Short mmCIF file of C-alpha atoms in Angstrom, two decimals:
data_model
loop_
_atom_site.label_atom_id
_atom_site.label_comp_id
_atom_site.label_asym_id
_atom_site.label_seq_id
_atom_site.Cartn_x
_atom_site.Cartn_y
_atom_site.Cartn_z
CA MET C 1148 17.97 -20.05 -5.88
CA GLU C 1149 21.21 -21.78 -4.87
CA ASN C 1150 23.25 -18.67 -5.77
CA ARG C 1151 21.40 -16.48 -3.29
CA LYS C 1152 23.42 -15.18 -0.37
CA LYS C 1153 22.22 -15.89 3.13
CA PRO C 1154 20.91 -12.84 4.95
CA GLU C 1155 23.48 -11.06 7.09
CA VAL C 1156 23.13 -11.81 10.80
CA SER C 1157 23.57 -8.82 13.10
CA PRO C 1158 25.83 -8.73 16.16
CA PHE C 1159 22.56 -9.24 18.08
CA ASP C 1160 21.97 -12.57 16.32
CA SER C 1161 19.02 -11.25 14.29
CA VAL C 1162 18.38 -10.85 10.59
CA ASP C 1163 17.40 -7.22 10.15
CA PRO C 1164 15.03 -5.92 7.45
CA ALA C 1165 17.72 -3.44 6.31
CA PRO C 1166 21.50 -3.47 6.52
CA PRO C 1167 22.99 -0.98 8.98
CA SER C 1168 24.20 2.31 7.55
CA LYS C 1169 27.94 2.61 7.13
CA GLU C 1170 27.71 6.12 8.64
CA GLY C 1171 29.42 6.20 12.02
CA ASN C 1172 28.41 9.67 13.18
CA ILE C 1173 25.66 9.28 15.80
CA SER C 1174 24.33 12.80 15.25
CA LYS C 1175 23.96 12.23 11.49
CA LEU C 1176 22.35 8.84 12.08
CA GLY C 1177 19.93 10.39 14.57
CA ASN C 1178 19.03 13.09 12.05
CA THR C 1179 18.33 10.47 9.38
CA LEU C 1180 16.27 8.40 11.78
CA GLY C 1181 14.17 11.38 12.82
CA ASP C 1182 13.65 12.80 9.33
CA GLU C 1183 9.99 12.23 8.42
CA ASN C 1184 10.83 13.02 4.76
CA GLU C 1185 13.53 10.35 4.53
CA LYS C 1186 12.71 6.97 2.99
CA MET C 1187 11.86 4.38 5.63
CA PHE C 1188 14.61 2.07 4.34
CA GLN C 1189 17.24 4.74 5.09
CA ARG C 1190 15.70 5.41 8.49
CA MET C 1191 15.88 1.69 9.29
CA ARG C 1192 19.52 1.59 8.18
CA ALA C 1193 20.24 4.45 10.62
CA LEU C 1194 18.32 2.64 13.36
CA PHE C 1195 20.35 -0.56 13.02
CA ALA C 1196 23.63 1.37 12.84
CA LEU C 1197 22.76 3.18 16.08
CA ARG C 1198 21.91 -0.12 17.73
CA ASN C 1199 25.22 -1.61 16.61
CA ILE C 1200 27.22 1.42 17.83
CA GLY C 1201 25.51 1.31 21.23
CA GLY C 1202 26.04 3.51 24.28
CA HIS C 1203 24.02 6.30 25.85
CA GLU C 1204 24.42 8.67 22.89
CA SER C 1205 22.96 6.06 20.53
CA VAL C 1206 20.12 5.32 22.96
CA ASP C 1207 19.37 9.06 23.13
CA ALA C 1208 19.31 9.30 19.31
CA LEU C 1209 16.99 6.29 19.12
CA THR C 1210 14.60 7.48 21.81
CA ALA C 1211 14.43 10.97 20.30
CA ALA C 1212 12.84 9.34 17.25
CA PHE C 1213 9.91 8.10 19.37
CA SER C 1214 8.39 11.42 18.28
CA SER C 1215 7.94 9.95 14.78
CA LYS C 1216 4.48 9.61 13.24
CA SER C 1217 5.31 6.04 12.16
CA ALA C 1218 4.15 3.29 14.51
CA LEU C 1219 6.27 0.84 12.52
CA LEU C 1220 9.42 2.87 13.17
CA LYS C 1221 8.60 3.35 16.86
CA HIS C 1222 7.99 -0.40 17.16
CA GLU C 1223 11.43 -1.07 15.65
CA ILE C 1224 13.03 1.50 17.97
CA ALA C 1225 11.58 -0.30 21.00
CA TYR C 1226 12.69 -3.64 19.56
CA VAL C 1227 16.33 -2.59 19.13
CA LEU C 1228 16.34 -0.95 22.57
CA GLY C 1229 15.35 -4.34 23.94
CA GLN C 1230 18.16 -5.96 22.00
CA MET C 1231 20.64 -3.42 23.36
CA GLN C 1232 19.50 -4.03 26.96
CA ASP C 1233 20.81 -0.62 28.04
CA PRO C 1234 19.10 0.61 31.23
CA HIS C 1235 19.51 4.17 29.92
CA ALA C 1236 16.50 3.41 27.67
CA VAL C 1237 14.15 2.52 30.56
CA PRO C 1238 12.58 5.97 31.12
CA SER C 1239 11.73 6.38 27.41
CA LEU C 1240 10.33 2.86 27.18
CA ILE C 1241 8.22 3.47 30.28
CA ASP C 1242 6.91 6.64 28.60
CA ARG C 1243 5.88 4.63 25.51
CA LEU C 1244 4.21 1.92 27.57
CA SER C 1245 2.46 4.45 29.79
CA ASP C 1246 1.05 6.48 26.88
CA LEU C 1247 -2.43 5.03 26.41
CA SER C 1248 -2.80 6.92 23.12
CA GLU C 1249 0.27 5.15 21.68
CA ASP C 1250 -0.24 2.43 19.06
CA VAL C 1251 -0.72 -0.98 20.69
CA MET C 1252 2.15 -2.41 18.60
CA VAL C 1253 4.53 0.19 20.06
CA ARG C 1254 3.31 -0.36 23.60
CA HIS C 1255 3.69 -4.12 23.14
CA GLU C 1256 7.29 -3.79 22.00
CA ALA C 1257 8.09 -1.29 24.77
CA ALA C 1258 6.86 -3.84 27.35
CA GLU C 1259 8.96 -6.57 25.70
CA ALA C 1260 12.02 -4.31 25.69
CA LEU C 1261 11.55 -3.43 29.36
CA GLY C 1262 11.42 -7.13 30.14
CA ALA C 1263 14.61 -7.74 28.15
CA ILE C 1264 16.41 -4.97 30.05
CA GLY C 1265 15.27 -6.45 33.38
CA ASP C 1266 15.18 -3.27 35.46
CA MET C 1267 13.10 -3.31 38.67
CA GLU C 1268 11.62 0.13 37.88
CA ALA C 1269 10.47 -1.42 34.61
CA MET C 1270 8.85 -4.29 36.49
CA ASP C 1271 6.82 -1.88 38.61
CA THR C 1272 5.59 -0.13 35.47
CA CYS C 1273 4.72 -3.40 33.76
CA LEU C 1274 2.65 -4.40 36.78
CA LEU C 1275 0.67 -1.14 36.51
CA TYR C 1276 -0.50 -2.09 33.01
CA THR C 1277 -1.42 -5.74 33.48
CA SER C 1278 -5.11 -4.77 33.54
CA ASP C 1279 -5.01 -3.16 30.09
CA ALA C 1280 -6.66 -4.71 27.02
CA ALA C 1281 -5.86 -8.38 26.37
CA ASP C 1282 -3.07 -7.90 23.78
CA GLU C 1283 -1.31 -5.29 25.87
CA GLU C 1284 -1.84 -7.31 29.04
CA ASP C 1285 -0.10 -10.29 27.42
CA SER C 1286 2.81 -8.08 26.37
CA VAL C 1287 3.15 -6.48 29.77
CA ASP C 1288 2.89 -9.89 31.43
CA LEU C 1289 5.63 -11.24 29.16
CA GLY C 1290 7.81 -8.22 29.86
CA GLY C 1291 7.22 -8.51 33.59
CA ARG C 1292 7.98 -12.24 33.66
CA ARG C 1293 11.40 -11.64 32.12
CA ILE C 1294 12.41 -9.37 34.98
#
């Protein structure tokens, strides 16, 4: 046990469930992330690489993958968008929060991410959803209190 390496800490001060891909091409990373036939581990590696690269193009690649069937992946996308704190992600996060058919875990993380970004448009949206079911209400309230 003493010989085990400590987990790598990301530039966002988190320990990620997968190391970021070494690929630097945003388009290729976006394709990997959005590929429903790709192993989830590889998709997560692409996700964390995109987060680390940052910028609008990375945000666009991340938000395009909100079309995935995987609630787990969409939850992680919202999480890293919150870490990035890029206001360019606000419209897509509002879409996830506003979609009542979306998995509660995804909506929760979208509310948290909106709170982390701290945009006033996000605050207005969070206030619209404070009357949702208890779990979502708590998430929206948390997101709104951050702003």
